[in-house]
Short mmCIF file of C-alpha atoms in Angstrom, two decimals:
data_model
loop_
_atom_site.label_atom_id
_atom_site.label_comp_id
_atom_site.label_asym_id
_atom_site.label_seq_id
_atom_site.Cartn_x
_atom_site.Cartn_y
_atom_site.Cartn_z
CA UNK A 1 0.02 0.12 -0.07
CA UNK A 2 1.39 3.60 -0.44
CA UNK A 3 1.54 4.27 3.37
CA UNK A 4 4.81 1.16 2.77
CA UNK A 5 3.17 -0.31 6.27
CA UNK A 6 0.12 -1.97 5.40
CA UNK A 7 0.12 -5.30 4.10
CA UNK A 8 -3.11 -6.50 1.70
CA UNK A 9 -3.50 -10.22 0.96
CA UNK A 10 -5.74 -11.02 -1.95
CA UNK A 11 -7.52 -14.38 -1.93
CA UNK A 12 -10.50 -16.60 -2.94
CA UNK A 13 -11.97 -19.34 -5.35
CA UNK A 14 -13.51 -19.11 -8.78
CA UNK A 15 -15.98 -21.70 -8.20
CA UNK A 16 -18.75 -23.77 -10.41
CA UNK A 17 -21.80 -25.54 -9.31
CA UNK A 18 -23.45 -28.18 -11.05
CA UNK A 19 -26.72 -30.14 -9.32
CA UNK A 20 -29.01 -32.64 -10.98
CA UNK A 21 -32.29 -33.72 -8.76
CA UNK A 22 -33.63 -36.77 -8.84
CA UNK A 23 -36.65 -36.39 -6.54
CA UNK A 24 -37.98 -33.14 -5.05
CA UNK A 25 -36.20 -30.24 -7.45
CA UNK A 26 -36.68 -26.80 -5.94
CA UNK A 27 -34.81 -25.14 -9.21
CA UNK A 28 -31.29 -24.38 -7.44
CA UNK A 29 -28.20 -25.37 -6.31
CA UNK A 30 -28.83 -24.82 -2.17
CA UNK A 31 -30.90 -26.79 -0.14
CA UNK A 32 -33.49 -24.82 1.15
CA UNK A 33 -35.78 -26.34 3.65
CA UNK A 34 -39.41 -25.88 1.69
CA UNK A 35 -38.33 -28.45 -1.46
CA UNK A 36 -41.24 -29.87 -2.71
CA UNK A 37 -43.69 -31.88 -0.42
CA UNK A 38 -44.35 -35.80 -2.15
CA UNK A 39 -48.01 -35.04 -2.33
CA UNK A 40 -47.99 -32.39 -4.77
CA UNK A 41 -45.94 -35.26 -7.62
CA UNK A 42 -43.30 -32.89 -7.53
CA UNK A 43 -41.06 -32.28 -10.70
CA UNK A 44 -38.08 -34.62 -11.03
CA UNK A 45 -35.00 -34.56 -12.88
CA UNK A 46 -33.57 -31.26 -13.38
CA UNK A 47 -30.53 -29.72 -13.48
CA UNK A 48 -29.19 -26.30 -12.55
CA UNK A 49 -26.00 -24.72 -12.40
CA UNK A 50 -23.91 -21.97 -11.11
CA UNK A 51 -20.81 -19.96 -10.50
CA UNK A 52 -22.47 -17.51 -8.01
CA UNK A 53 -20.86 -19.56 -5.64
CA UNK A 54 -17.24 -17.84 -6.66
CA UNK A 55 -15.87 -15.58 -3.90
CA UNK A 56 -13.26 -13.10 -3.57
CA UNK A 57 -11.24 -11.25 -0.85
CA UNK A 58 -8.69 -9.05 1.25
CA UNK A 59 -6.66 -9.57 3.88
CA UNK A 60 -5.25 -5.81 5.12
CA UNK A 61 -3.02 -6.22 7.97
CA UNK A 62 -1.31 -2.62 9.31
CA UNK A 63 1.43 -2.35 12.47
CA UNK A 64 0.77 -0.30 15.34
CA UNK A 65 1.63 0.96 19.21
CA UNK A 66 -1.21 -1.70 20.30
CA UNK A 67 -0.37 -4.30 18.08
CA UNK A 68 -1.64 -5.72 14.20
CA UNK A 69 -4.74 -3.59 12.75
CA UNK A 70 -6.41 -6.22 10.88
CA UNK A 71 -9.00 -6.07 8.36
CA UNK A 72 -10.75 -8.69 6.34
CA UNK A 73 -13.26 -8.01 3.53
CA UNK A 74 -15.12 -10.81 1.64
CA UNK A 75 -17.76 -10.88 -1.42
CA UNK A 76 -19.62 -13.72 -3.24
CA UNK A 77 -22.61 -13.77 -5.42
CA UNK A 78 -24.85 -15.47 -3.89
CA UNK A 79 -27.06 -12.31 -2.27
CA UNK A 80 -30.12 -13.65 -4.59
CA UNK A 81 -31.08 -16.05 -6.60
CA UNK A 82 -27.78 -17.49 -8.13
CA UNK A 83 -29.13 -19.89 -10.66
CA UNK A 84 -28.20 -20.63 -13.83
CA UNK A 85 -26.25 -17.62 -14.44
CA UNK A 86 -27.75 -14.84 -12.71
CA UNK A 87 -25.94 -13.87 -9.14
CA UNK A 88 -26.29 -10.96 -6.50
CA UNK A 89 -23.07 -9.61 -5.26
CA UNK A 90 -22.85 -10.31 -1.28
CA UNK A 91 -21.13 -9.37 1.45
CA UNK A 92 -19.31 -12.76 3.73
CA UNK A 93 -17.57 -10.67 6.18
CA UNK A 94 -16.25 -6.80 6.70
CA UNK A 95 -15.18 -6.40 10.14
CA UNK A 96 -11.46 -4.68 11.75
CA UNK A 97 -9.88 -5.88 14.64
CA UNK A 98 -7.20 -4.73 16.91
CA UNK A 99 -6.08 -7.07 20.25
CA UNK A 100 -8.73 -8.59 21.69
CA UNK A 101 -11.53 -6.07 20.05
CA UNK A 102 -13.49 -6.98 16.25
CA UNK A 103 -15.67 -4.58 15.08
CA UNK A 104 -18.04 -5.28 11.64
CA UNK A 105 -19.25 -8.23 10.15
CA UNK A 106 -18.35 -11.93 10.47
CA UNK A 107 -19.77 -15.34 12.01
CA UNK A 108 -21.30 -15.46 15.13
CA UNK A 109 -19.61 -17.36 18.05
CA UNK A 110 -23.03 -19.28 18.13
CA UNK A 111 -22.53 -21.29 15.14
CA UNK A 112 -20.74 -24.41 14.03
CA UNK A 113 -18.78 -23.60 11.45
CA UNK A 114 -15.64 -25.40 13.25
CA UNK A 115 -17.83 -28.20 14.06
CA UNK A 116 -19.50 -29.30 10.80
CA UNK A 117 -18.65 -31.51 7.82
CA UNK A 118 -17.29 -30.66 4.46
CA UNK A 119 -20.00 -30.64 2.19
CA UNK A 120 -20.16 -29.73 -1.69
CA UNK A 121 -23.38 -28.69 -1.32
CA UNK A 122 -23.15 -25.04 -0.15
CA UNK A 123 -26.07 -24.98 2.33
CA UNK A 124 -24.55 -27.95 3.92
CA UNK A 125 -25.67 -30.79 6.54
CA UNK A 126 -29.11 -29.86 8.37
CA UNK A 127 -28.56 -27.81 11.45
CA UNK A 128 -25.03 -26.38 9.75
CA UNK A 129 -24.28 -22.98 11.37
CA UNK A 130 -23.00 -20.04 8.91
CA UNK A 131 -24.84 -16.90 10.25
CA UNK A 132 -22.69 -13.83 9.77
CA UNK A 133 -23.79 -10.90 11.44
CA UNK A 134 -22.90 -7.44 12.45
CA UNK A 135 -21.31 -7.48 15.84
CA UNK A 136 -19.04 -6.34 18.42
CA UNK A 137 -16.82 -9.08 19.67
CA UNK A 138 -14.28 -9.54 22.58
CA UNK A 139 -11.92 -12.32 23.03
CA UNK A 140 -10.55 -13.74 25.99
CA UNK A 141 -8.00 -16.40 25.80
CA UNK A 142 -7.13 -18.19 28.76
CA UNK A 143 -4.56 -19.74 28.16
CA UNK A 144 -2.90 -21.29 24.92
CA UNK A 145 -5.89 -24.16 24.82
CA UNK A 146 -8.56 -22.51 25.77
CA UNK A 147 -10.60 -19.21 25.16
CA UNK A 148 -14.10 -17.26 25.82
CA UNK A 149 -15.77 -15.44 22.72
CA UNK A 150 -18.26 -12.37 23.67
CA UNK A 151 -20.51 -10.78 21.21
CA UNK A 152 -23.52 -8.74 20.59
CA UNK A 153 -25.09 -9.06 17.10
CA UNK A 154 -27.49 -6.50 15.62
CA UNK A 155 -29.96 -6.61 12.82
CA UNK A 156 -32.76 -8.91 12.23
CA UNK A 157 -31.71 -10.42 15.04
CA UNK A 158 -35.59 -12.59 14.66
CA UNK A 159 -35.64 -13.15 11.42
CA UNK A 160 -39.75 -12.97 11.38
CA UNK A 161 -41.07 -11.30 8.76
CA UNK A 162 -44.74 -11.51 9.01
CA UNK A 163 -45.00 -8.71 12.54
CA UNK A 164 -44.24 -4.84 12.87
CA UNK A 165 -41.58 -4.55 15.55
CA UNK A 166 -38.40 -6.44 16.32
CA UNK A 167 -36.03 -6.81 18.90
CA UNK A 168 -34.60 -3.48 20.83
CA UNK A 169 -31.77 -5.03 21.26
CA UNK A 170 -28.60 -6.65 20.45
CA UNK A 171 -28.25 -10.46 20.31
CA UNK A 172 -25.61 -11.72 23.00
CA UNK A 173 -23.70 -14.76 21.77
CA UNK A 174 -20.63 -16.88 23.52
CA UNK A 175 -18.50 -19.46 22.91
CA UNK A 176 -15.84 -21.37 24.53
CA UNK A 177 -12.93 -22.93 22.84
CA UNK A 178 -10.65 -25.80 24.24
CA UNK A 179 -8.27 -27.33 22.12
CA UNK A 180 -6.04 -30.27 23.18
CA UNK A 181 -2.17 -29.73 23.46
CA UNK A 182 -1.36 -32.02 20.78
CA UNK A 183 -3.79 -30.08 18.66
CA UNK A 184 -6.13 -33.21 17.84
CA UNK A 185 -9.05 -32.36 19.30
CA UNK A 186 -11.36 -29.60 19.66
CA UNK A 187 -14.42 -28.80 22.07
CA UNK A 188 -16.49 -25.61 21.38
CA UNK A 189 -19.61 -25.27 23.38
CA UNK A 190 -21.88 -22.39 22.36
CA UNK A 191 -24.64 -19.96 23.83
CA UNK A 192 -27.24 -17.46 22.74
CA UNK A 193 -29.60 -15.05 23.88
CA UNK A 194 -31.99 -12.38 22.39
CA UNK A 195 -35.57 -10.47 22.30
CA UNK A 196 -38.42 -11.28 20.37
CA UNK A 197 -41.29 -8.80 19.98
CA UNK A 198 -43.74 -7.33 18.16
CA UNK A 199 -44.89 -3.79 18.53
CA UNK A 200 -48.03 -3.65 16.07
CA UNK A 201 -48.34 0.21 17.44
CA UNK A 202 -46.45 2.22 19.49
CA UNK A 203 -49.28 1.39 22.62
CA UNK A 204 -48.56 -2.23 22.70
CA UNK A 205 -45.88 -4.63 22.49
CA UNK A 206 -45.12 -8.15 23.42
CA UNK A 207 -41.79 -9.33 24.30
CA UNK A 208 -40.68 -13.53 24.83
CA UNK A 209 -37.10 -14.71 25.30
CA UNK A 210 -35.26 -16.23 23.11
CA UNK A 211 -31.81 -18.80 23.97
CA UNK A 212 -30.25 -21.62 22.58
CA UNK A 213 -26.75 -23.68 24.10
CA UNK A 214 -24.81 -25.78 21.53
CA UNK A 215 -21.94 -28.06 22.45
CA UNK A 216 -19.27 -29.58 19.38
CA UNK A 217 -16.46 -30.91 18.89
CA UNK A 218 -13.94 -32.33 16.45
CA UNK A 219 -11.29 -35.16 16.82
CA UNK A 220 -8.30 -35.99 14.67
CA UNK A 221 -7.89 -39.70 14.99
CA UNK A 222 -5.19 -40.61 12.77
CA UNK A 223 -3.79 -38.10 10.23
CA UNK A 224 -5.95 -39.51 7.21
CA UNK A 225 -9.35 -39.90 9.94
CA UNK A 226 -11.33 -37.08 11.59
CA UNK A 227 -14.64 -37.16 13.65
CA UNK A 228 -16.87 -34.16 13.89
CA UNK A 229 -20.11 -33.74 15.69
CA UNK A 230 -22.37 -30.93 16.87
CA UNK A 231 -25.55 -30.81 19.02
CA UNK A 232 -27.98 -27.96 19.88
CA UNK A 233 -31.05 -26.83 22.05
CA UNK A 234 -32.84 -23.23 20.70
CA UNK A 235 -36.35 -21.87 21.44
CA UNK A 236 -37.45 -18.81 19.89
CA UNK A 237 -34.45 -18.55 17.24
CA UNK A 238 -34.37 -19.22 13.61
CA UNK A 239 -31.45 -17.48 11.93
CA UNK A 240 -28.31 -19.00 12.77
CA UNK A 241 -28.59 -22.74 12.36
CA UNK A 242 -29.44 -23.61 8.86
CA UNK A 243 -33.26 -25.51 7.56
CA UNK A 244 -34.45 -24.03 11.00
CA UNK A 245 -37.98 -22.59 10.64
CA UNK A 246 -38.97 -18.91 12.16
CA UNK A 247 -38.00 -18.07 15.41
CA UNK A 248 -42.19 -17.87 16.49
CA UNK A 249 -45.94 -17.69 15.32
CA UNK A 250 -47.76 -14.47 16.04
CA UNK A 251 -51.40 -14.76 17.10
CA UNK A 252 -52.60 -11.01 15.83
CA UNK A 253 -56.55 -12.12 18.16
CA UNK A 254 -54.62 -12.66 21.44
CA UNK A 255 -52.09 -10.91 20.16
CA UNK A 256 -49.41 -13.82 21.70
CA UNK A 257 -46.13 -14.70 20.31
CA UNK A 258 -45.59 -18.05 20.38
CA UNK A 259 -41.84 -19.72 20.56
CA UNK A 260 -40.87 -22.40 18.31
CA UNK A 261 -38.72 -24.74 19.88
CA UNK A 262 -35.96 -27.51 18.35
CA UNK A 263 -32.99 -29.68 18.57
CA UNK A 264 -30.68 -30.38 16.03
CA UNK A 265 -27.48 -32.34 16.07
CA UNK A 266 -24.35 -33.30 12.70
CA UNK A 267 -22.34 -35.66 12.80
CA UNK A 268 -19.40 -36.05 9.93
CA UNK A 269 -17.04 -38.54 9.21
CA UNK A 270 -14.00 -37.71 6.65
CA UNK A 271 -11.26 -39.81 5.34
CA UNK A 272 -8.58 -39.09 3.51
CA UNK A 273 -7.62 -41.54 0.90
CA UNK A 274 -4.47 -40.24 -0.52
CA UNK A 275 -2.89 -36.72 -0.46
CA UNK A 276 -4.82 -36.21 -3.53
CA UNK A 277 -8.08 -38.20 -2.42
CA UNK A 278 -10.58 -37.26 0.32
CA UNK A 279 -14.21 -38.19 1.05
CA UNK A 280 -17.16 -37.29 3.78
CA UNK A 281 -20.27 -38.96 5.01
CA UNK A 282 -22.52 -36.21 6.91
CA UNK A 283 -25.71 -36.73 8.74
CA UNK A 284 -27.20 -33.87 10.07
CA UNK A 285 -31.18 -33.00 10.75
CA UNK A 286 -33.64 -30.62 12.78
CA UNK A 287 -36.59 -32.00 14.79
CA UNK A 288 -39.17 -29.37 17.00
CA UNK A 289 -41.52 -29.98 19.80
CA UNK A 290 -44.72 -30.74 18.03
CA UNK A 291 -47.06 -30.28 20.75
CA UNK A 292 -46.91 -26.86 21.21
CA UNK A 293 -48.53 -23.94 20.13
CA UNK A 294 -46.65 -23.31 17.33
CA UNK A 295 -47.05 -26.44 16.51
CA UNK A 296 -50.49 -26.08 16.21
CA UNK A 297 -50.21 -22.74 14.73
CA UNK A 298 -48.52 -23.81 11.53
CA UNK A 299 -50.61 -27.39 10.77
CA UNK A 300 -51.43 -25.72 7.60
CA UNK A 301 -48.07 -23.70 6.79
CA UNK A 302 -45.98 -26.25 4.32
CA UNK A 303 -43.01 -24.40 4.22
CA UNK A 304 -42.91 -25.14 8.11
CA UNK A 305 -41.04 -28.16 9.02
CA UNK A 306 -41.57 -30.28 12.09
CA UNK A 307 -38.72 -32.47 11.08
CA UNK A 308 -36.02 -32.50 8.40
CA UNK A 309 -32.75 -34.41 7.90
CA UNK A 310 -30.23 -34.86 5.62
CA UNK A 311 -27.10 -37.15 4.32
CA UNK A 312 -24.88 -36.49 2.15
CA UNK A 313 -21.66 -38.32 0.54
CA UNK A 314 -19.06 -37.58 -1.31
CA UNK A 315 -15.26 -37.51 -3.32
CA UNK A 316 -12.91 -34.85 -3.49
CA UNK A 317 -9.84 -34.75 -5.94
CA UNK A 318 -7.05 -32.51 -5.86
CA UNK A 319 -5.32 -33.48 -8.87
CA UNK A 320 -2.94 -30.40 -9.04
CA UNK A 321 -2.50 -27.42 -6.02
CA UNK A 322 -5.50 -24.97 -5.35
CA UNK A 323 -7.97 -27.37 -7.73
CA UNK A 324 -10.42 -29.41 -6.55
CA UNK A 325 -13.21 -31.61 -8.71
CA UNK A 326 -15.59 -33.26 -6.61
CA UNK A 327 -19.19 -35.20 -6.51
CA UNK A 328 -21.41 -35.62 -3.87
CA UNK A 329 -24.40 -37.50 -3.07
CA UNK A 330 -27.43 -36.08 -1.06
CA UNK A 331 -30.91 -37.65 0.37
CA UNK A 332 -32.94 -35.60 2.22
CA UNK A 333 -36.53 -35.67 3.99
CA UNK A 334 -38.97 -33.25 6.09
CA UNK A 335 -41.99 -33.51 7.14
CA UNK A 336 -44.44 -30.63 8.15
CA UNK A 337 -46.55 -30.10 11.44
CA UNK A 338 -49.47 -31.68 9.11
CA UNK A 339 -47.58 -35.18 8.64
CA UNK A 340 -46.61 -34.81 4.73
CA UNK A 341 -43.57 -35.69 3.47
CA UNK A 342 -41.67 -34.52 0.89
CA UNK A 343 -37.79 -35.94 -0.34
CA UNK A 344 -35.28 -35.21 -2.60
CA UNK A 345 -32.26 -36.66 -4.04
CA UNK A 346 -29.42 -35.19 -5.50
CA UNK A 347 -26.24 -35.63 -6.99
CA UNK A 348 -23.93 -32.49 -6.92
CA UNK A 349 -20.66 -31.60 -9.37
CA UNK A 350 -17.82 -29.03 -8.49
CA UNK A 351 -14.85 -27.69 -9.62
CA UNK A 352 -13.08 -25.10 -7.47
CA UNK A 353 -9.66 -23.28 -8.57
CA UNK A 354 -8.65 -21.62 -5.14
CA UNK A 355 -6.05 -18.31 -5.07
#
């Protein structure tokens, strides 16, 4: 840079995805939670392609009297419909950090990025969390193996579109990390708390507390074999974990907020067959409490699921440096609160150049 002190590193990837849906196609490379129900005789044998998952970023570093000031800007083209030649520029990360403090948009401490399996599918296993929020975060190291992260996160905390109002306060998220001394194992504990609020008028409002806890781990059994797993229990949130429903159902007659409550679990195993060939098998699922007012309120809502899961297996080939070529098969099923089911079956092909 012109100041002679700021270092800039360009990175990213050029990526092309192709999916072929044998059953339950939603016309997208992304596996949303609302693929068609079997009773609707959904279309089958559908091809979709995309290059919108291509990513570009900048890492910036500048020395100061308080330590290195760092920054990151990263974006892709999945801000809207990224299928079949379409794509909208989207900010993924945009933050700065100095010492123990960070401000800007990046991955939430509540989600399980570090303990999720490697998949080709852009959305990943059901229950995977990749949510990136605007936050102010503080990191406190305990020792060489342990640290605690605490963040205040704002912006669409509840992610509910059919009710006026919105939380008055930022969400509070936390994460505790423990790494084994040999770096083979990682344990993480996650926490979340935020307000759910509906305020159709200034003189009337309803608030209920949303919260979540999670635990995740990763362990390298051998240099060639590793496992990951995580589990969450969440009430009154639909933002942080993929494939979850909205945080609550609002009854306009009684003006009550009825919170959704669910458990999620993800498990994965990776095998490195050789220095250039690796595979992952993963299963993920979410299950909601179905004996609640929330469930009864959504009996006719076909986009809300009582439970949803998927299973994925892939093979990724690294023929030359920075090139990944892969194939993955996914099978999934969802069931609505009314008991209607939808199945999908898919092959996903990947070509990616990392730089």
